[in-house]
XYZ file of C-alpha atoms in Angstrom:
235
model
C -92.346 137.732 47.478
C -95.894 138.469 45.956
C -97.367 139.103 49.710
C -96.221 136.101 51.391
C -94.237 138.003 54.077
C -97.835 139.626 54.735
C -99.008 136.238 56.314
C -97.955 137.461 59.987
C -100.355 134.539 61.919
C -100.930 130.596 62.773
C -100.519 129.914 58.860
C -96.908 130.286 59.047
C -96.686 127.595 61.131
C -99.233 125.608 59.964
C -97.902 125.740 56.459
C -94.354 125.605 56.879
C -93.264 122.004 55.857
C -95.393 123.187 52.649
C -93.546 126.045 52.211
C -90.275 123.985 52.832
C -90.607 122.594 49.119
C -88.850 123.044 46.368
C -91.731 123.438 43.716
C -93.438 126.289 46.159
C -90.361 128.379 44.951
C -90.181 128.261 41.492
C -93.907 128.187 42.046
C -93.085 131.858 43.627
C -90.344 132.662 41.642
C -92.877 131.472 37.879
C -95.310 134.056 39.536
C -93.222 136.606 40.212
C -91.849 136.699 36.554
C -95.039 136.238 35.379
C -96.055 140.185 37.058
C -93.700 141.352 35.145
C -94.183 140.314 31.597
C -98.547 140.877 31.800
C -101.299 141.899 33.347
C -102.183 139.573 36.617
C -104.780 139.762 39.054
C -104.949 139.684 42.461
C -101.943 142.593 42.625
C -98.901 140.772 43.758
C -100.006 141.550 47.779
C -103.166 140.467 47.591
C -102.441 136.959 46.319
C -101.714 135.434 49.634
C -104.905 137.591 51.593
C -107.539 135.568 52.679
C -104.832 133.660 55.091
C -104.008 136.612 56.569
C -107.737 137.194 56.559
C -108.233 134.838 57.919
C -106.309 132.539 60.666
C -105.837 129.218 60.223
C -107.230 129.067 63.917
C -110.131 130.981 63.085
C -110.929 128.245 59.977
C -114.713 127.339 60.346
C -115.885 126.984 56.855
C -113.893 127.012 53.800
C -115.605 128.190 50.394
C -113.070 126.617 47.145
C -113.230 129.289 44.636
C -111.428 128.200 40.781
C -109.456 131.296 40.379
C -109.605 134.800 40.276
C -111.643 136.776 38.408
C -109.864 138.599 35.886
C -112.154 141.752 34.679
C -109.869 144.424 35.941
C -110.303 145.379 39.457
C -112.495 142.642 40.380
C -109.960 140.029 42.566
C -108.843 141.344 45.921
C -107.388 137.627 47.008
C -110.514 136.134 48.819
C -113.072 134.019 46.267
C -115.835 135.541 45.076
C -115.036 138.812 46.174
C -114.341 142.195 45.010
C -113.811 145.456 46.198
C -116.444 148.167 47.345
C -117.518 150.641 44.139
C -117.171 146.936 41.947
C -120.361 145.701 40.155
C -121.399 142.413 41.838
C -120.501 139.556 39.471
C -123.158 136.347 38.381
C -121.359 133.995 40.634
C -121.680 136.128 43.619
C -124.995 137.562 43.034
C -126.209 133.273 42.854
C -124.115 133.078 46.199
C -126.603 136.208 47.310
C -129.538 134.809 45.577
C -129.757 131.690 46.824
C -128.873 133.311 51.155
C -131.497 135.726 51.018
C -134.267 131.953 49.690
C -132.426 130.270 52.392
C -133.792 133.413 55.297
C -136.991 134.381 53.069
C -135.189 137.693 52.084
C -136.154 137.523 48.623
C -138.330 139.623 48.553
C -136.075 142.508 49.952
C -133.875 140.946 47.313
C -135.244 141.030 44.357
C -135.467 145.125 45.535
C -132.321 146.110 46.274
C -129.905 143.567 44.763
C -128.724 146.309 42.441
C -126.881 148.463 44.870
C -125.327 145.441 46.584
C -121.988 145.607 48.171
C -119.187 142.682 46.584
C -116.790 142.461 48.885
C -117.204 139.558 51.196
C -113.881 140.404 54.030
C -116.758 140.447 57.015
C -116.762 136.806 56.392
C -113.163 136.595 55.848
C -113.221 137.888 59.763
C -115.716 135.265 60.823
C -114.396 132.542 60.030
C -114.549 132.030 56.710
C -111.193 131.093 54.669
C -112.590 132.024 50.829
C -109.148 129.861 49.288
C -109.396 129.721 45.091
C -107.736 126.746 43.907
C -105.373 128.841 42.048
C -104.767 131.653 43.202
C -103.604 134.235 40.272
C -104.988 134.776 36.529
C -104.370 136.966 33.272
C -106.517 139.146 32.991
C -109.156 138.892 30.819
C -108.274 134.736 30.332
C -110.061 133.091 32.711
C -107.499 129.559 34.443
C -104.582 131.250 32.371
C -102.282 129.884 35.459
C -103.870 126.639 35.333
C -101.402 124.918 35.362
C -98.338 126.960 37.160
C -98.202 124.924 40.120
C -101.131 126.823 42.477
C -103.209 123.762 42.866
C -100.270 121.770 44.391
C -99.874 124.245 47.069
C -103.550 124.940 47.781
C -103.342 120.624 47.800
C -101.335 120.558 50.475
C -103.240 123.853 52.251
C -106.666 121.377 52.047
C -104.233 118.951 53.938
C -102.769 121.585 56.665
C -107.084 122.151 56.757
C -108.241 119.101 57.010
C -106.006 118.311 60.557
C -107.408 120.703 62.327
C -108.988 119.137 65.312
C -111.892 121.930 65.237
C -114.540 121.321 62.872
C -115.063 122.786 59.866
C -117.485 122.805 56.823
C -115.900 122.449 53.578
C -117.621 124.368 50.396
C -117.407 122.497 46.983
C -119.082 123.910 44.473
C -117.675 122.665 41.498
C -115.486 120.305 39.289
C -112.385 121.988 40.751
C -112.775 122.538 43.713
C -114.867 119.077 44.330
C -111.656 117.158 43.132
C -110.754 118.191 46.597
C -112.408 116.143 48.220
C -110.204 113.328 48.393
C -107.586 115.411 50.487
C -110.221 115.592 53.345
C -110.877 112.523 55.270
C -111.004 114.049 58.951
C -114.754 112.543 60.576
C -115.258 115.764 62.661
C -115.503 117.823 59.337
C -118.495 118.045 57.570
C -118.629 118.830 53.040
C -120.897 120.054 51.367
C -120.967 119.453 47.279
C -122.933 121.440 44.638
C -122.657 122.592 40.813
C -120.822 126.410 40.632
C -122.434 129.396 41.989
C -121.512 130.390 38.107
C -124.629 131.461 35.443
C -124.198 128.699 33.605
C -124.527 125.922 35.883
C -126.107 127.459 39.157
C -129.790 126.451 38.087
C -128.224 122.400 38.427
C -128.624 122.722 41.927
C -126.863 125.132 43.709
C -130.126 127.368 44.065
C -131.618 125.511 46.378
C -128.804 123.919 47.514
C -129.406 125.455 51.461
C -126.020 125.471 52.163
C -125.973 128.042 53.917
C -128.233 127.395 56.766
C -126.733 123.835 57.328
C -123.388 125.096 57.898
C -124.834 127.481 60.851
C -126.625 124.389 61.722
C -123.577 122.611 62.061
C -121.612 125.475 63.452
C -124.419 125.656 66.498
C -123.757 121.441 66.343
C -120.599 121.750 67.636
C -120.833 124.856 70.328
C -119.402 127.520 67.193
C -120.748 131.089 66.319
C -123.009 130.458 63.527
C -121.963 133.083 60.362
C -123.924 135.848 59.931
C -124.099 135.466 55.921
C -126.185 138.864 54.917
C -124.577 141.223 58.022
C -122.845 143.436 54.832
C -125.802 143.859 52.471
C -128.938 143.475 54.234
C -129.712 146.280 56.513
């Protein structure tokens, strides 16, 4: 149902208690019915893709998005990511711009930004868990599934991640993501906050935040492999 059966890694055990709660079954049934009545993103089999791409044990960084992109063909089950061949959305452009600035690649970025790929699968494979706080959306209508119940589920996901013994860096960009901060108590973990990278708010503190270098410094300090943030789009 909704691709949940595609999760075949250790997330199944980590979320066993959460997924046994009555609300979760009701949530899946409600979401399933919406797919039959309206255009919903992402595709049903991709709703839980973030869990499939990044096993629980491998999570080193959590990037919390709000809800999936609502434009046709944009959402692919990974926060901020779009399939290859789809134009890079404005929020992701600002993320790329910030990375380019931190790694002294701004000149290269300005020359090549029109041809960049928006897929973040390579990040997911490196342990970057790309989770939206809400996992589905009606096409063309942002936050349209806000009250479906996904927030309760993703609260449970954050609580499960908080229990990890290995250090995790949580990136909380924007108000919806920052509401999850109250669920993170483990002193081993690091929390970084900034405005959302949307063009509406990026210039209020996201651009210039320095998060990507700070994450890698945190990982290296904890004897973990840093993230290659530019591998797919800087040649």
